[in-house]
Coordinates of C-alpha atoms in Angstrom, one line a residue:
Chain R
X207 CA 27.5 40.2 13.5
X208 CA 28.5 44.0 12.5
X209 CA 28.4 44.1 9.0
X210 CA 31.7 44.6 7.9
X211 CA 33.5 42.9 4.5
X212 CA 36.7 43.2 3.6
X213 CA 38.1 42.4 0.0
X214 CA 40.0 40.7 -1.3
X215 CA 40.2 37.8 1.2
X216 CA 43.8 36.6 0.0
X217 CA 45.9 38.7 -2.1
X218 CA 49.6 37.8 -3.7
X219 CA 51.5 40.7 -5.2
X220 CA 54.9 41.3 -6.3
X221 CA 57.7 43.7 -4.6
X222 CA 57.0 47.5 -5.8
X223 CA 53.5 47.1 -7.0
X224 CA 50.6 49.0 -6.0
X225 CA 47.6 47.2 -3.7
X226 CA 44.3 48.6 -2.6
X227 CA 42.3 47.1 0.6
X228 CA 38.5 48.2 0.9
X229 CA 36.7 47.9 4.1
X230 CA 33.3 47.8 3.7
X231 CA 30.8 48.6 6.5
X232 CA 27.0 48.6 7.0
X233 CA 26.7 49.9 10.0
X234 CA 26.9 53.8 9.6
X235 CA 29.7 54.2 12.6
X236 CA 32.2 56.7 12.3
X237 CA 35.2 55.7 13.2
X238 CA 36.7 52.6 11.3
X239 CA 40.8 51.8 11.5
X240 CA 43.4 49.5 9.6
X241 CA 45.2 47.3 11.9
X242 CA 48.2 44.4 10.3
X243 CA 48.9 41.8 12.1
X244 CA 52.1 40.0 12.5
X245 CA 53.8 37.1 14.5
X246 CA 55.4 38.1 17.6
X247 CA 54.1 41.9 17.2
X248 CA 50.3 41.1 17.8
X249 CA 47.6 43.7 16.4
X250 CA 49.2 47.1 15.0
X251 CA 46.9 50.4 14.1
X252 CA 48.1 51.7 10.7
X253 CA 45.6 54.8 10.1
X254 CA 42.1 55.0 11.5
X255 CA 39.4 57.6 9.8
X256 CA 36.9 59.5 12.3
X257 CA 34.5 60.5 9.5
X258 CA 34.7 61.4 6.1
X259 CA 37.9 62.3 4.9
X260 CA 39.1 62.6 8.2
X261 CA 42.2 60.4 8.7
X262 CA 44.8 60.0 11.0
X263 CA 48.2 57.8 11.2
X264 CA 48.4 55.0 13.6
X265 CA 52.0 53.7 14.8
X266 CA 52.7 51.7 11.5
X267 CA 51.6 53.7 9.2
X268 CA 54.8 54.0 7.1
X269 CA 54.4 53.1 3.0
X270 CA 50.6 52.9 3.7
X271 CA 47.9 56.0 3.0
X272 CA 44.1 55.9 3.4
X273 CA 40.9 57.5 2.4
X274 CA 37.7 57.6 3.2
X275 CA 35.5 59.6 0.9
X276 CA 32.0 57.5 1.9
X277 CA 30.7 56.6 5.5
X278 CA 30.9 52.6 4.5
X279 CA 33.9 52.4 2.9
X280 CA 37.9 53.2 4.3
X281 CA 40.4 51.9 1.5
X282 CA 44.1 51.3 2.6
X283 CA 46.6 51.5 -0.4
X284 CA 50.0 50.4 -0.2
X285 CA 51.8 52.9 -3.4
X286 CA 54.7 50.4 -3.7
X287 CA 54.0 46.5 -1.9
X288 CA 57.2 45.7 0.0
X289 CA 57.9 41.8 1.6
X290 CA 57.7 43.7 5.2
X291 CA 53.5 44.1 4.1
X292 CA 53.1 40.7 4.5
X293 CA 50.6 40.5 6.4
X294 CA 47.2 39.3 8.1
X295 CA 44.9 43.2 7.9
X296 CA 42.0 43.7 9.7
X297 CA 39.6 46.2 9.3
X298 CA 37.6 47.4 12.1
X299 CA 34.8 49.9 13.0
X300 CA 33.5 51.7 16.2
X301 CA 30.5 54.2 17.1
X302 CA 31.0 57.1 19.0
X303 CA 29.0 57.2 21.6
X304 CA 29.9 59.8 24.2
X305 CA 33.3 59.0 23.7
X306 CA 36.1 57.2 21.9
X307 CA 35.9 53.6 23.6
X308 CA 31.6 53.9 24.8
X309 CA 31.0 51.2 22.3
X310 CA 32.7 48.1 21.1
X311 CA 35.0 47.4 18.1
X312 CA 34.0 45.1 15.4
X313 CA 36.6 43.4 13.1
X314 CA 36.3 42.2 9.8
X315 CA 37.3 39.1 8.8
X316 CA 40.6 39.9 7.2
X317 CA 42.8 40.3 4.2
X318 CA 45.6 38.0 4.1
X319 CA 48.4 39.9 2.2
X320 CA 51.7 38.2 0.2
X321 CA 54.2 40.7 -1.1
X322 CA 56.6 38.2 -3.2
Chain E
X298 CA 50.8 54.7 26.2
X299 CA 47.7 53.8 27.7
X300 CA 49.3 50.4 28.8
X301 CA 48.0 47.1 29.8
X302 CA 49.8 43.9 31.0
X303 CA 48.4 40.4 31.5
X304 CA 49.7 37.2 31.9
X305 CA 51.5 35.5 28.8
X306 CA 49.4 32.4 29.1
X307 CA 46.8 30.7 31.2
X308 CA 45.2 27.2 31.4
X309 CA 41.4 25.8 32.3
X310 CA 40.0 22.8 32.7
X311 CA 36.9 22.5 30.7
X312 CA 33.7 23.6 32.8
X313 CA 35.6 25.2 35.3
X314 CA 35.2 29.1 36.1
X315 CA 38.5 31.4 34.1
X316 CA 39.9 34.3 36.0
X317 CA 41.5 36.5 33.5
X318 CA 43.2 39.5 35.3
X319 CA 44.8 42.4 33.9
X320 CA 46.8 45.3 35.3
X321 CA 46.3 49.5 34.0
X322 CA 47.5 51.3 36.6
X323 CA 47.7 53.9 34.0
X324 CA 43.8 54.4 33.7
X325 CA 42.5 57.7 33.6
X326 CA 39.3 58.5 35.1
X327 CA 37.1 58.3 31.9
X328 CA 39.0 55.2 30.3
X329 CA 36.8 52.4 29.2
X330 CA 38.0 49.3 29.6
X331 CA 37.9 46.8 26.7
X332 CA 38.3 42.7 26.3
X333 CA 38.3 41.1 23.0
X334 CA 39.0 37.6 21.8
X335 CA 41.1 36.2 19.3
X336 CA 40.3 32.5 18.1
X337 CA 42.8 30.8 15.5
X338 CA 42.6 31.6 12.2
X339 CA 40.1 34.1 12.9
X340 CA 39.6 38.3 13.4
X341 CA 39.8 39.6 17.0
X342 CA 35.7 39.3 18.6
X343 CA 34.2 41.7 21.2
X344 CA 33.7 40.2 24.2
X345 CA 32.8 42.8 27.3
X346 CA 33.2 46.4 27.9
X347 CA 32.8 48.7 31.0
X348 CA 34.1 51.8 32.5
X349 CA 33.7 51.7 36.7
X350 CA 30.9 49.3 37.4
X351 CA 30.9 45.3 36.7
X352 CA 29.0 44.2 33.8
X353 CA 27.8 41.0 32.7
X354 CA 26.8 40.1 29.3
X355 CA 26.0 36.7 27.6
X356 CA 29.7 35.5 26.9
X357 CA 30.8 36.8 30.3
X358 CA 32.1 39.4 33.3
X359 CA 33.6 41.9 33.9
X360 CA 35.2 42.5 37.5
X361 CA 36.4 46.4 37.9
X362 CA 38.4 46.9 40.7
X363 CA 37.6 50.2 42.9
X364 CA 40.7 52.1 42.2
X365 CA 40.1 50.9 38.5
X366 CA 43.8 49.9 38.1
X367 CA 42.9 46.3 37.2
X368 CA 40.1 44.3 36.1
X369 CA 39.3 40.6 35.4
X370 CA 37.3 38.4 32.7
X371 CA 35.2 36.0 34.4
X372 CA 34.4 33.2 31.6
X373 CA 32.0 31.1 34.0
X374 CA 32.6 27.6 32.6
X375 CA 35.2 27.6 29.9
X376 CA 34.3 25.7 26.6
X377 CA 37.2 24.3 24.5
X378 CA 36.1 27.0 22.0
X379 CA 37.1 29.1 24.7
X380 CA 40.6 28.7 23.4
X381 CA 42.0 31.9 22.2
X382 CA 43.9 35.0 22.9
X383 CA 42.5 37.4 25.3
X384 CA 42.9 40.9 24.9
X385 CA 42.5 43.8 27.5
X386 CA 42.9 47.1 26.1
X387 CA 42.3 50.5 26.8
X388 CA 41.9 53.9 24.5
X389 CA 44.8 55.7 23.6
X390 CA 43.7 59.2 22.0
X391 CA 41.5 57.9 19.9
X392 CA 42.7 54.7 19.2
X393 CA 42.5 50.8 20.5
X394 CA 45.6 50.0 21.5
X395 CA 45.9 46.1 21.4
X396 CA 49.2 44.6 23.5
X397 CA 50.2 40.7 23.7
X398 CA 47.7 39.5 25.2
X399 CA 46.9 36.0 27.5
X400 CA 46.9 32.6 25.5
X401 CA 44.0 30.8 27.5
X402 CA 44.2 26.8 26.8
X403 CA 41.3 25.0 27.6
X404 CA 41.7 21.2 29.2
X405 CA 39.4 18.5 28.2

């Protein structure tokens, strides 16, 4: 299995507080992404990161920011938790290897979110 | 959109060979082509990749069409862990994009 970890595992916040996800990777790929996923909407990309502080917004990224200032690690924050972040978030990393798509995605295991 | 559409939901009986098609007319010529998994309660899992030839790996195949405007998973005697959404995706930009998928239920 790719080594990826995600903490926390299960998280319960309340409405307008701040929340930090790490992903943490072993693997040395580039690219690693923040996907949430929901009932009825399946798996939705929030930001993905193609290096070291590169970053770029994903169709969901609204009331979510990211940074990656390390290789292994890509942090999603959400500045003020609302009950629409409720959530199941997966973190997930690819090589590059010729191109975008040459090599598979692995996910992590998850964070399951509760914005109360 | 880089867009994919399969079937809402499938059946098997248990042991038999799974035909899992799915439909991207959209493809452009260096598109890979991507399947994952999705047990319950669990995060989505790789299963096969390829871009024009078929592959085969130790979960399964992968049949590419010619025209490469559909391909199908070829699970050659499902399990009941088999059971689990079935995801065919291609890049967008530089992103997966995942749609709804196929349910596949497995019969004992």
């Amino acid at each position: 299995d790719a080594g990826i970890t995600q903490s926390p595992r299960h998280k319960v916040t309340e409405t307008g507080t701040p929340v930090t996800l790490r992903c943490h990777q072993t693997e040395n790929h580039r690219y690693m992404y923040w996907y949430r996923q929901d009932p009825g909407h399946g798996l939705r990309l929030i930001h993905y990161s193609y290096g070291v502080k590169d970053t770029d917004k994903g169709e969901v990224s609204d009331g979510y920011s990211v940074s990656r200032s390390k290789t292994e690690d890509f942090l999603l924050t959400l500045e003020s938790a609302t009950s629409s972040q409720t959530s199941v978030y997966f973190c997930a990393i690819s090589e590059f290897v010729g191109q975008i798509g040459g090599s598979p995605l692995h996910f992590g295991n998850g964070t399951r979110l509760t914005v109360t | 959109d880089a867009k994919t559409t399969q079937p809402n939901s499938m059946e098997s009986n248990e042991e038999e060979p799974v035909h899992l098609p799915c439909n991207h007319s959209t493809i452009s010529g260096t598109d890979y082509i991507h399947w994952y998994r999705q047990l319950p309660s669990q995060g989505p899992e790789y299963v096969i990749h390829g871009l024009t030839s078929n592959v085969n790996n130790r979960m399964a195949s992968l049949a590419i069409a010619e025209d490469r405007k559909s391909s199908t998973l070829i699970l050659h005697r499902a399990t009941l862990r088999d059971a689990a959404v079935y995801y065919c995706i291609l890049i967008y930009g530089q992103n997966f994009v995942f749609g709804p998928g196929t349910r596949l239920s497995v019969l004992p």
